[in-house]
Short mmCIF file of C-alpha atoms and ligand atoms in Angstrom, two decimals:
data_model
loop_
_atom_site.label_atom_id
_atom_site.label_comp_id
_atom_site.label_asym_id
_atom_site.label_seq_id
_atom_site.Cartn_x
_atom_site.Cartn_y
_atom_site.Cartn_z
CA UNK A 1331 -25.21 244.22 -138.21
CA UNK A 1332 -28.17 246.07 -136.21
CA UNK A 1333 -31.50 244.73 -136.28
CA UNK A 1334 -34.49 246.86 -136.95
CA UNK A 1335 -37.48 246.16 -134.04
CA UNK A 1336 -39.80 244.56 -136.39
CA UNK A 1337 -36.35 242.03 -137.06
CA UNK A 1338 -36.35 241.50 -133.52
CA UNK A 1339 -39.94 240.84 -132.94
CA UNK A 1340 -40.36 238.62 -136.19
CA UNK A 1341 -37.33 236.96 -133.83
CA UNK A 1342 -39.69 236.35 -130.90
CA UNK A 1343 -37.09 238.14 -128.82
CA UNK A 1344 -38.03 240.53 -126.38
CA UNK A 1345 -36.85 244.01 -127.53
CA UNK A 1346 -35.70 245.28 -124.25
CA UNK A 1347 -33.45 242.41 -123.42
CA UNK A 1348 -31.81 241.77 -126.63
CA UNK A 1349 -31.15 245.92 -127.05
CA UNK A 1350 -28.49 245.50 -124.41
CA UNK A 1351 -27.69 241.55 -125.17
CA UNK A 1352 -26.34 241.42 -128.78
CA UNK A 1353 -25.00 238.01 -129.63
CA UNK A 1354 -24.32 235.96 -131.80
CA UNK A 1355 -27.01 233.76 -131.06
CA UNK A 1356 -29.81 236.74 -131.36
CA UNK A 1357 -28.38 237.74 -134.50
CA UNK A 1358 -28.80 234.16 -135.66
CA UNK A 1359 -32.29 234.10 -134.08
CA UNK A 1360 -33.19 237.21 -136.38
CA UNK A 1361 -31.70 235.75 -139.68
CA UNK A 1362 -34.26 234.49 -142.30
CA UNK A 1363 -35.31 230.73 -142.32
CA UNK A 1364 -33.13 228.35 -143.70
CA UNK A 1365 -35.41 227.14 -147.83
CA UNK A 1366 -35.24 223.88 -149.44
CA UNK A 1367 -36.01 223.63 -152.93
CA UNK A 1368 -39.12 221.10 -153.78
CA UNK A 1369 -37.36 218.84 -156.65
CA UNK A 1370 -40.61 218.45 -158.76
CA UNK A 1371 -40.58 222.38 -159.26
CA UNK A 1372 -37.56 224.51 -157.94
CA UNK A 1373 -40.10 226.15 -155.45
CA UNK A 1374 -38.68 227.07 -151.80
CA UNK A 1375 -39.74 225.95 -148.45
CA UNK A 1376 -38.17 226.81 -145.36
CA UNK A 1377 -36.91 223.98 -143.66
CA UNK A 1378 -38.96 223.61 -140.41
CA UNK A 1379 -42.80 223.85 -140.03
CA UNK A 1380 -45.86 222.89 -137.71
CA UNK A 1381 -47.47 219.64 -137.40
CA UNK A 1382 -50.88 219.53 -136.15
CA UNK A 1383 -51.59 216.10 -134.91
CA UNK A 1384 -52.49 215.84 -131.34
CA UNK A 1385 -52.60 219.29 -130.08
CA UNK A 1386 -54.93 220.69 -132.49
CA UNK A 1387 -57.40 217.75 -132.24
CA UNK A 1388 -60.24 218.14 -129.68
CA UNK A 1389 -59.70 222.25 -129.88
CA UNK A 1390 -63.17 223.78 -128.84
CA UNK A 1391 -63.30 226.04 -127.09
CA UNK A 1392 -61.90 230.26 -127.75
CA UNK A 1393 -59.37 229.19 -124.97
CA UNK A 1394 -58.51 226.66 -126.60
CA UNK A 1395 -57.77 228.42 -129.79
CA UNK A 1396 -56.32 231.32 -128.40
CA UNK A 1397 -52.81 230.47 -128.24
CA UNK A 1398 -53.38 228.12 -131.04
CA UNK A 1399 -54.01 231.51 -133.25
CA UNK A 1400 -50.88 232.99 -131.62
CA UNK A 1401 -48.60 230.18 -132.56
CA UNK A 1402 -49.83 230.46 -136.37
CA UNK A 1403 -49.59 234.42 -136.88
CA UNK A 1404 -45.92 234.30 -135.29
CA UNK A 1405 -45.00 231.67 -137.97
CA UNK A 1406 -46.62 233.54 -140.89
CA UNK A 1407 -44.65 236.83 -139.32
CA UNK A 1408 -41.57 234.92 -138.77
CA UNK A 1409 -41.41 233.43 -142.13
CA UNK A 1410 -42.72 229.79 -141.82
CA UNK A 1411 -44.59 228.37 -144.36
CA UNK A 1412 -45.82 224.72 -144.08
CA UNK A 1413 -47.99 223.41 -141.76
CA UNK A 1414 -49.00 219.65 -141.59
CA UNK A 1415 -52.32 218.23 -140.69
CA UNK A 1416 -55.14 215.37 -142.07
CA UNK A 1417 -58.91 214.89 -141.97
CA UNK A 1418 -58.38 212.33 -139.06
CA UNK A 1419 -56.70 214.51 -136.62
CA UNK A 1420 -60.29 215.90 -135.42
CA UNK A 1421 -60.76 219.43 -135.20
CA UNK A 1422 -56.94 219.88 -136.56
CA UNK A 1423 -58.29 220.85 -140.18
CA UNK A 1424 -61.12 223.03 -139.39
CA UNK A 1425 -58.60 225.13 -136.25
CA UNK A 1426 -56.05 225.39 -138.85
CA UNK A 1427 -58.97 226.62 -141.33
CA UNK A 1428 -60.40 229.29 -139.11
CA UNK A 1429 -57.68 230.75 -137.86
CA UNK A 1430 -55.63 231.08 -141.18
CA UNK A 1431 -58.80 232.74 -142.74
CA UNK A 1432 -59.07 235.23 -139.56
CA UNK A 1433 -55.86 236.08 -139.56
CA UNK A 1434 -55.87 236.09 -143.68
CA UNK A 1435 -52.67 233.97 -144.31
CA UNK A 1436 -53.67 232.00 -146.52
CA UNK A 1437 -51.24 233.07 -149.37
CA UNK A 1438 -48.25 232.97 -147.70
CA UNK A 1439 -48.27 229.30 -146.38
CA UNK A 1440 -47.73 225.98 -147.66
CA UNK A 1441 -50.74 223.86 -146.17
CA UNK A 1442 -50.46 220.35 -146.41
CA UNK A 1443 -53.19 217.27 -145.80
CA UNK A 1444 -53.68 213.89 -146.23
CA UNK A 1445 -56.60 211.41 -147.75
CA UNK A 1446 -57.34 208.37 -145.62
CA UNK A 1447 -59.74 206.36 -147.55
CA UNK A 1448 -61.03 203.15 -149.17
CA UNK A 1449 -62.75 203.30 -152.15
CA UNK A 1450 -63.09 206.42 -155.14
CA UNK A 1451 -66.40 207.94 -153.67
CA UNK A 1452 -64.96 208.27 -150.33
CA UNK A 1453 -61.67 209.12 -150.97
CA UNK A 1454 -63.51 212.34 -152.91
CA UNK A 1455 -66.15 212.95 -150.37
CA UNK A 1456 -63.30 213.08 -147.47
CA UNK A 1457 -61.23 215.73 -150.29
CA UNK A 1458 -64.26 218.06 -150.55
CA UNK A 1459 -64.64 217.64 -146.47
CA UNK A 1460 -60.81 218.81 -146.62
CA UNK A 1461 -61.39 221.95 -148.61
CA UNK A 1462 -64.22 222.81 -147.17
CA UNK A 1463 -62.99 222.82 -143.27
CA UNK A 1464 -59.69 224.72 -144.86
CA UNK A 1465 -61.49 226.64 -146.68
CA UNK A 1466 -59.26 227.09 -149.21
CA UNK A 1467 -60.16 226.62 -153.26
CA UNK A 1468 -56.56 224.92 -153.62
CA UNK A 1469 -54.18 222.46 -151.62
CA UNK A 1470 -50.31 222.72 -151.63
CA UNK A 1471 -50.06 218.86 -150.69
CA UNK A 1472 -52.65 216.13 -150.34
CA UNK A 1473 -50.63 212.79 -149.37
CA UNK A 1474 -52.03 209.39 -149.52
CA UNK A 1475 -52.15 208.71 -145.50
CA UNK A 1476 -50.71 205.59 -144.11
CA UNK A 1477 -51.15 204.12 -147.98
CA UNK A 1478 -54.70 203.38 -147.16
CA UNK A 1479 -55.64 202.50 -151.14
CA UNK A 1480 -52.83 204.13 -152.43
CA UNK A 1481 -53.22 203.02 -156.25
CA UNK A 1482 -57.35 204.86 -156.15
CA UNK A 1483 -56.57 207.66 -153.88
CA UNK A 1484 -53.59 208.90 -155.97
CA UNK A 1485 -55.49 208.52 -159.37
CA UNK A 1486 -57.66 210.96 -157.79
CA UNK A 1487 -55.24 212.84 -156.71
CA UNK A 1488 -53.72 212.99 -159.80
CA UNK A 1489 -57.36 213.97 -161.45
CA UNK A 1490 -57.50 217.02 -158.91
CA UNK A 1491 -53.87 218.26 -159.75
CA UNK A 1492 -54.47 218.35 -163.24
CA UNK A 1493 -57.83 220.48 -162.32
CA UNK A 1494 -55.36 222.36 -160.61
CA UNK A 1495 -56.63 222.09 -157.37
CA UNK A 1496 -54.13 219.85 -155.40
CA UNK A 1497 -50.57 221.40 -156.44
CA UNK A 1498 -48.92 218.58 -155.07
CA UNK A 1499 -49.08 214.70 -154.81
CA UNK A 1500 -47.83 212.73 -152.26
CA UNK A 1501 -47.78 209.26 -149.98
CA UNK A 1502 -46.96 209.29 -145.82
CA UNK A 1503 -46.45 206.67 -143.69
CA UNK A 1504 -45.04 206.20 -139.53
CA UNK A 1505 -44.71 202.78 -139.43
CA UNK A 1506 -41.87 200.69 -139.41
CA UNK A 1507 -43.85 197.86 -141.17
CA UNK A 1508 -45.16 199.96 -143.78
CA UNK A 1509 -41.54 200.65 -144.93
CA UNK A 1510 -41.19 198.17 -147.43
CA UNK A 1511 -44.57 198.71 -149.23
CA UNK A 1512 -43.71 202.46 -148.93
CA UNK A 1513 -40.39 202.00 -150.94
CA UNK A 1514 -42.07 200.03 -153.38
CA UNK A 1515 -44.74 202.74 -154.03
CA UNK A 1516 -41.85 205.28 -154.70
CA UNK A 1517 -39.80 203.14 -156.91
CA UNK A 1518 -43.82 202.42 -159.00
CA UNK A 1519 -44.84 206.05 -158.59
CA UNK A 1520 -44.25 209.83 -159.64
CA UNK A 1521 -44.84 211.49 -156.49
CA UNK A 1522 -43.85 214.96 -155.78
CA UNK A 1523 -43.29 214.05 -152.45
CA UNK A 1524 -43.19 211.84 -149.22
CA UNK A 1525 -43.53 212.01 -145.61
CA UNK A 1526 -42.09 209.53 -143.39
CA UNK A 1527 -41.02 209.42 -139.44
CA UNK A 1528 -36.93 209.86 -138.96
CA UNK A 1529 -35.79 211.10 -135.45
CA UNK A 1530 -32.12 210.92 -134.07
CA UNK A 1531 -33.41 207.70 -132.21
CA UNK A 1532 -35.21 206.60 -135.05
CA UNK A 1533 -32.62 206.07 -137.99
CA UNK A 1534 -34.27 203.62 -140.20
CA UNK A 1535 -36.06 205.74 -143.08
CA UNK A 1536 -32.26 207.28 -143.96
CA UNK A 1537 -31.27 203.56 -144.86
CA UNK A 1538 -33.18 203.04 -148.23
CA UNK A 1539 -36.10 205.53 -148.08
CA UNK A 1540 -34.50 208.58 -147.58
CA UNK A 1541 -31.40 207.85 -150.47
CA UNK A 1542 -34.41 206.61 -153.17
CA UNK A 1543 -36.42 209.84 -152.27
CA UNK A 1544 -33.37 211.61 -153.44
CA UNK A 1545 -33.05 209.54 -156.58
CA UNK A 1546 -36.21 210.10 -157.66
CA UNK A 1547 -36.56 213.64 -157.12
CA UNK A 1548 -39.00 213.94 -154.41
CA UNK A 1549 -39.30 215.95 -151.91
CA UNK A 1550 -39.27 214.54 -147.97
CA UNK A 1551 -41.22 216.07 -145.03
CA UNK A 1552 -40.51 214.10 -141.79
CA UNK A 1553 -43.00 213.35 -139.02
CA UNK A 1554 -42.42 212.34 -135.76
CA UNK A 1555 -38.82 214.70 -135.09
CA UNK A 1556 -38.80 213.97 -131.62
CA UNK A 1557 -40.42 210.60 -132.11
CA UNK A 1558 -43.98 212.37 -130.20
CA UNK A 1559 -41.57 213.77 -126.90
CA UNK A 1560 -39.59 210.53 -126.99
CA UNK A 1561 -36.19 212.46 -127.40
CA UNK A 1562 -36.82 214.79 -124.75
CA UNK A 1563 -37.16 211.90 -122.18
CA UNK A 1564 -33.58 210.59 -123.09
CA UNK A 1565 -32.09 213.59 -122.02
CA UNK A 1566 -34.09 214.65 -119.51
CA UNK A 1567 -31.44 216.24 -116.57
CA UNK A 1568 -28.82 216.51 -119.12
CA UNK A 1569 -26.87 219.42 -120.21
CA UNK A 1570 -26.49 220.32 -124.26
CA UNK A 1571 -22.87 219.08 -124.97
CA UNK A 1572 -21.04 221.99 -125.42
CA UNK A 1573 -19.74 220.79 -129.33
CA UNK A 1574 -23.72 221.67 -130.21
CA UNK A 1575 -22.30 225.52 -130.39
CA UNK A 1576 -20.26 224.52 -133.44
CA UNK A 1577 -23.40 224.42 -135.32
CA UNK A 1578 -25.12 226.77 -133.52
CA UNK A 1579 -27.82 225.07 -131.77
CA UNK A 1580 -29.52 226.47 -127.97
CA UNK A 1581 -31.31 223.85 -127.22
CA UNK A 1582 -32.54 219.86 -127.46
CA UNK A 1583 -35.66 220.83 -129.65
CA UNK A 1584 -33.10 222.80 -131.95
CA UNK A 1585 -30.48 219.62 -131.32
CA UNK A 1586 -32.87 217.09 -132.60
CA UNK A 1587 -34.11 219.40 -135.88
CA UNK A 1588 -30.58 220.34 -136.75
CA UNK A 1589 -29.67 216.67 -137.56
CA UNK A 1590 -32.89 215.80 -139.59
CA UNK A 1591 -32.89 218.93 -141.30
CA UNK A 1592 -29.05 218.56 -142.18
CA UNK A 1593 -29.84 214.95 -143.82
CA UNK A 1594 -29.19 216.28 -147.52
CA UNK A 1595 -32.74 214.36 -149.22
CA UNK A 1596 -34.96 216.25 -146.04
CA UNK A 1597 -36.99 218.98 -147.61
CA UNK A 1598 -38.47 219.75 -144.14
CA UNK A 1599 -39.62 218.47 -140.49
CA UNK A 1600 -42.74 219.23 -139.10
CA UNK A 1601 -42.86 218.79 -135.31
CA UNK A 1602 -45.74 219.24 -133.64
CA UNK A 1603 -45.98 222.73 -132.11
CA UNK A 1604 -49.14 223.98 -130.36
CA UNK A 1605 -47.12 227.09 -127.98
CA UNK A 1606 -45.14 230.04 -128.81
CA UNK A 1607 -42.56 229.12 -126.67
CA UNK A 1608 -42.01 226.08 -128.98
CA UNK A 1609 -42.43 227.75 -132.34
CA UNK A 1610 -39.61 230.21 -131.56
CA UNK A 1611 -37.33 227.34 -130.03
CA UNK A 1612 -38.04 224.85 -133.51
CA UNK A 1613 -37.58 228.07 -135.67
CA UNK A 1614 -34.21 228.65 -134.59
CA UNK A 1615 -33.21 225.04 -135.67
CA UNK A 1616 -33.58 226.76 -139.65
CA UNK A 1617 -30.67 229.44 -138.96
CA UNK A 1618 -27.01 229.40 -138.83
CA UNK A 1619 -25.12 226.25 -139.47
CA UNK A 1620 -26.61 223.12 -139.53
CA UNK A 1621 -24.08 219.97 -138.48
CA UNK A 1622 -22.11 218.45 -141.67
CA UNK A 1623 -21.90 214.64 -141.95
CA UNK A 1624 -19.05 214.13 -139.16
CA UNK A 1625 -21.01 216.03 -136.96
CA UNK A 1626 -23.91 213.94 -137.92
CA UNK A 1627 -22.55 210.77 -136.61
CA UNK A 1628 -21.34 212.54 -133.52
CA UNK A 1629 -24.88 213.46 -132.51
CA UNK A 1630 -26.03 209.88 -133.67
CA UNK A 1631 -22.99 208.19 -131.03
CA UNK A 1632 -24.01 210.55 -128.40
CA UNK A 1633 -27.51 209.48 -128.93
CA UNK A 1634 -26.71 205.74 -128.34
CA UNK A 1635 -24.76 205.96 -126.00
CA UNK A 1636 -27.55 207.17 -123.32
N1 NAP B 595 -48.39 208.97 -140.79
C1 NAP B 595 -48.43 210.29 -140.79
O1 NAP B 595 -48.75 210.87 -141.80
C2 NAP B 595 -48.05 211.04 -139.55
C3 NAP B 595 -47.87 210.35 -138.35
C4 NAP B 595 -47.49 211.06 -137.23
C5 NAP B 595 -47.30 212.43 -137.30
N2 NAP B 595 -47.52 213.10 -138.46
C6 NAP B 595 -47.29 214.56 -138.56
O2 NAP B 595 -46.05 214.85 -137.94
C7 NAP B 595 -46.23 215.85 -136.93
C8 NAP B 595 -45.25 215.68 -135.81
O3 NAP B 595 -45.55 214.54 -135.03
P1 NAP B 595 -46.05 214.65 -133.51
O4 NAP B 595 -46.61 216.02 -133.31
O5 NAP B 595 -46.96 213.52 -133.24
O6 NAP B 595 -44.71 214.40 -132.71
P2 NAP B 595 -43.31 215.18 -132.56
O7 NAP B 595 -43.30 216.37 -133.42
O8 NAP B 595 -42.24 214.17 -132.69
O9 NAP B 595 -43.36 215.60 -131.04
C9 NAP B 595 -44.31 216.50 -130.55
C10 NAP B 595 -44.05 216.67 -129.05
O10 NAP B 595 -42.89 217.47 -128.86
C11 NAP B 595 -43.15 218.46 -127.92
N3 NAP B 595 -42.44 219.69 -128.37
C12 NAP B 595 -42.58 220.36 -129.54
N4 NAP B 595 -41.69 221.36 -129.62
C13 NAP B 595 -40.99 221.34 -128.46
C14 NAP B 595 -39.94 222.14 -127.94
N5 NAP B 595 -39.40 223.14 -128.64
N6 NAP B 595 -39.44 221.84 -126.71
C15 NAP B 595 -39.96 220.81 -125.99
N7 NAP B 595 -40.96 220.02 -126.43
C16 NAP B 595 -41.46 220.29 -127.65
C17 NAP B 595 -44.65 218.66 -127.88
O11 NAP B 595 -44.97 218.94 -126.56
P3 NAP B 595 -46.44 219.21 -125.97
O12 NAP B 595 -46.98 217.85 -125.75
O13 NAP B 595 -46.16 219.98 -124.72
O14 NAP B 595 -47.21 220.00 -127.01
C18 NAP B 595 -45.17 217.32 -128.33
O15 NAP B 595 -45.39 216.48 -127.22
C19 NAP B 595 -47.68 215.67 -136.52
O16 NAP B 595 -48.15 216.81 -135.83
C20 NAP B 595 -48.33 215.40 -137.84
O17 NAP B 595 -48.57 216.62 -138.53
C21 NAP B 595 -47.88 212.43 -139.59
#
């Protein structure tokens, strides 16, 4: 197979060097994203995107935004589709806002948010604040954040999709201690989907969340892949094992994707990613072959036994 330039630049791979370097690994690189199907409606979403927290939050100045801008028009050119962000991660809403309207994206992504709230009149006030720093007449997700007021926000919620300006419903949580209440809210509610924090380190959610998400047909987004940097520390110094070639995977970021992504309920992950450099590394964890369930608990020994 020969790629075309526009492949190999939708690839993030530099046209001179891959010309003469042909591999496997740049082929894989050029290949399209790995899709998910959203259970509530058949629709496809490839399997990594951006989270926002963090590094888009106190973004003011052009500088600032500059690379920021960069990051989103390779991910719209490369294929990517959802990025993650809420009213409470400062200026995350209104970056992601402006620059998807100057770059005029808008169609081809999946933007997701989240309502933080107590109370029906502020729950609605902080929705309009959402569209209006997105500006956007219609959200992919809106998820109940943290289940501040779940029961309220998602009757709203509910309202809005039927207006048809929310397409989908959903609850989030990070929180160990919230796990209980959160399983409870899926097993009481129709939700199209959920987002909840799973890592290779952090193995609780595919215990009893995860396996009911599954059951009841919605879709998961995970938070917190690398657990905020966490896995990165654990192998600092270390080498890739050379096994992570079986399921063609280059490097830790793409190591610690590969097994999320590869849990069978996991619709997508959504690490935070704020530089190029990262976007092309977590966009090569949705090609070529993802690990199958031995492989799984291979990664999950090697984790342990740092
Ligand atoms: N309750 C909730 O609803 C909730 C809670 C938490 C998070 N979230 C969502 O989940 C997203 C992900 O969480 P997060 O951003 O806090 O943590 P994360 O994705 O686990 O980790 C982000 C960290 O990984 C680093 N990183 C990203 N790609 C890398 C790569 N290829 N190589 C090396 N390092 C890389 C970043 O480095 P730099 O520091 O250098 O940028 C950043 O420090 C958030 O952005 C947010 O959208 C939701």
């Amino acid at each position: 197979m020969r790629m075309s330039r526009r492949e190999l630049l939708e690839a993030g791979i530099g046209v001179g060097a891959s010309i003469f370097l042909p591999s496997a690994r740049l082929l894989a690189q050029a290949a399209s994203l790995i899709q998910r199907k959203i259970p509530s409606t058949g629709e496809s979403l490839p399997i990594i995107g951006i989270g926002t927290a963090r590094r888009y939050e106190a973004v003011t100045t052009e500088a600032e935004r500059a690379p920021l801008r960069e990051v989103l028009r390779q991910f719209k050119e490369t294929g990517g589709k959802v990025i993650d962000t809420a009213p409470s991660y400062g200026t995350a809403e209104m970056v992601v806002g402006d620059l998807v309207a100057e770059l005029n994206i808008r169609e081809s992504l999946f933007i997701a948010t989240k309502l933080g709230a107590h109370g029906r009149d502020a729950g609605i006030a902080q929705l309009e604040q959402s569209f209006k720093r997105l500006r956007t007449p219609k959200i992919d997700l809106v998820a109940v954040h943290n289940l501040q007021d779940t029961q309220t926000q998602l009757r709203t919620l509910r309202e809005w999709k039927q207006a048809g300006r929310v397409r989908y419903v959903g609850i989030t949580t990070s929180f160990e201690r919230q796990h209980p209440e959160f399983e409870q809210t899926m097993k009481a509610e129709a939700l199209d989907f959920i987002q909840v924090d799973y890592a290779l380190d952090n193995r609780k959610a595919d215990q009893r969340i995860l396996p009911l998400a599954a059951d009841r047909g919605m879709g998961v987004m995970i938070n917190l892949p690398f657990g905020r940097g966490r896995l990165f520390t654990a192998v600092q110094g270390r080498s890739l094992p050379i096994w992570a070639g079986e399921f063609d995977c280059a490097s830790w970021a793409q190591f610690f994707l590969k097994y999320i992504v590869s849990h069978p309920a996991v619709t997508c992950a959504v690490p935070g990613t704020a530089k190029v450099e990262y976007l092309v590394d977590n966009l090569g964890a949705a090609r070529g072959r993802l690990p199958d369930a031995a492989m799984r608990r291979r990664m999950e020994s090697f984790i342990d036994g740092l």
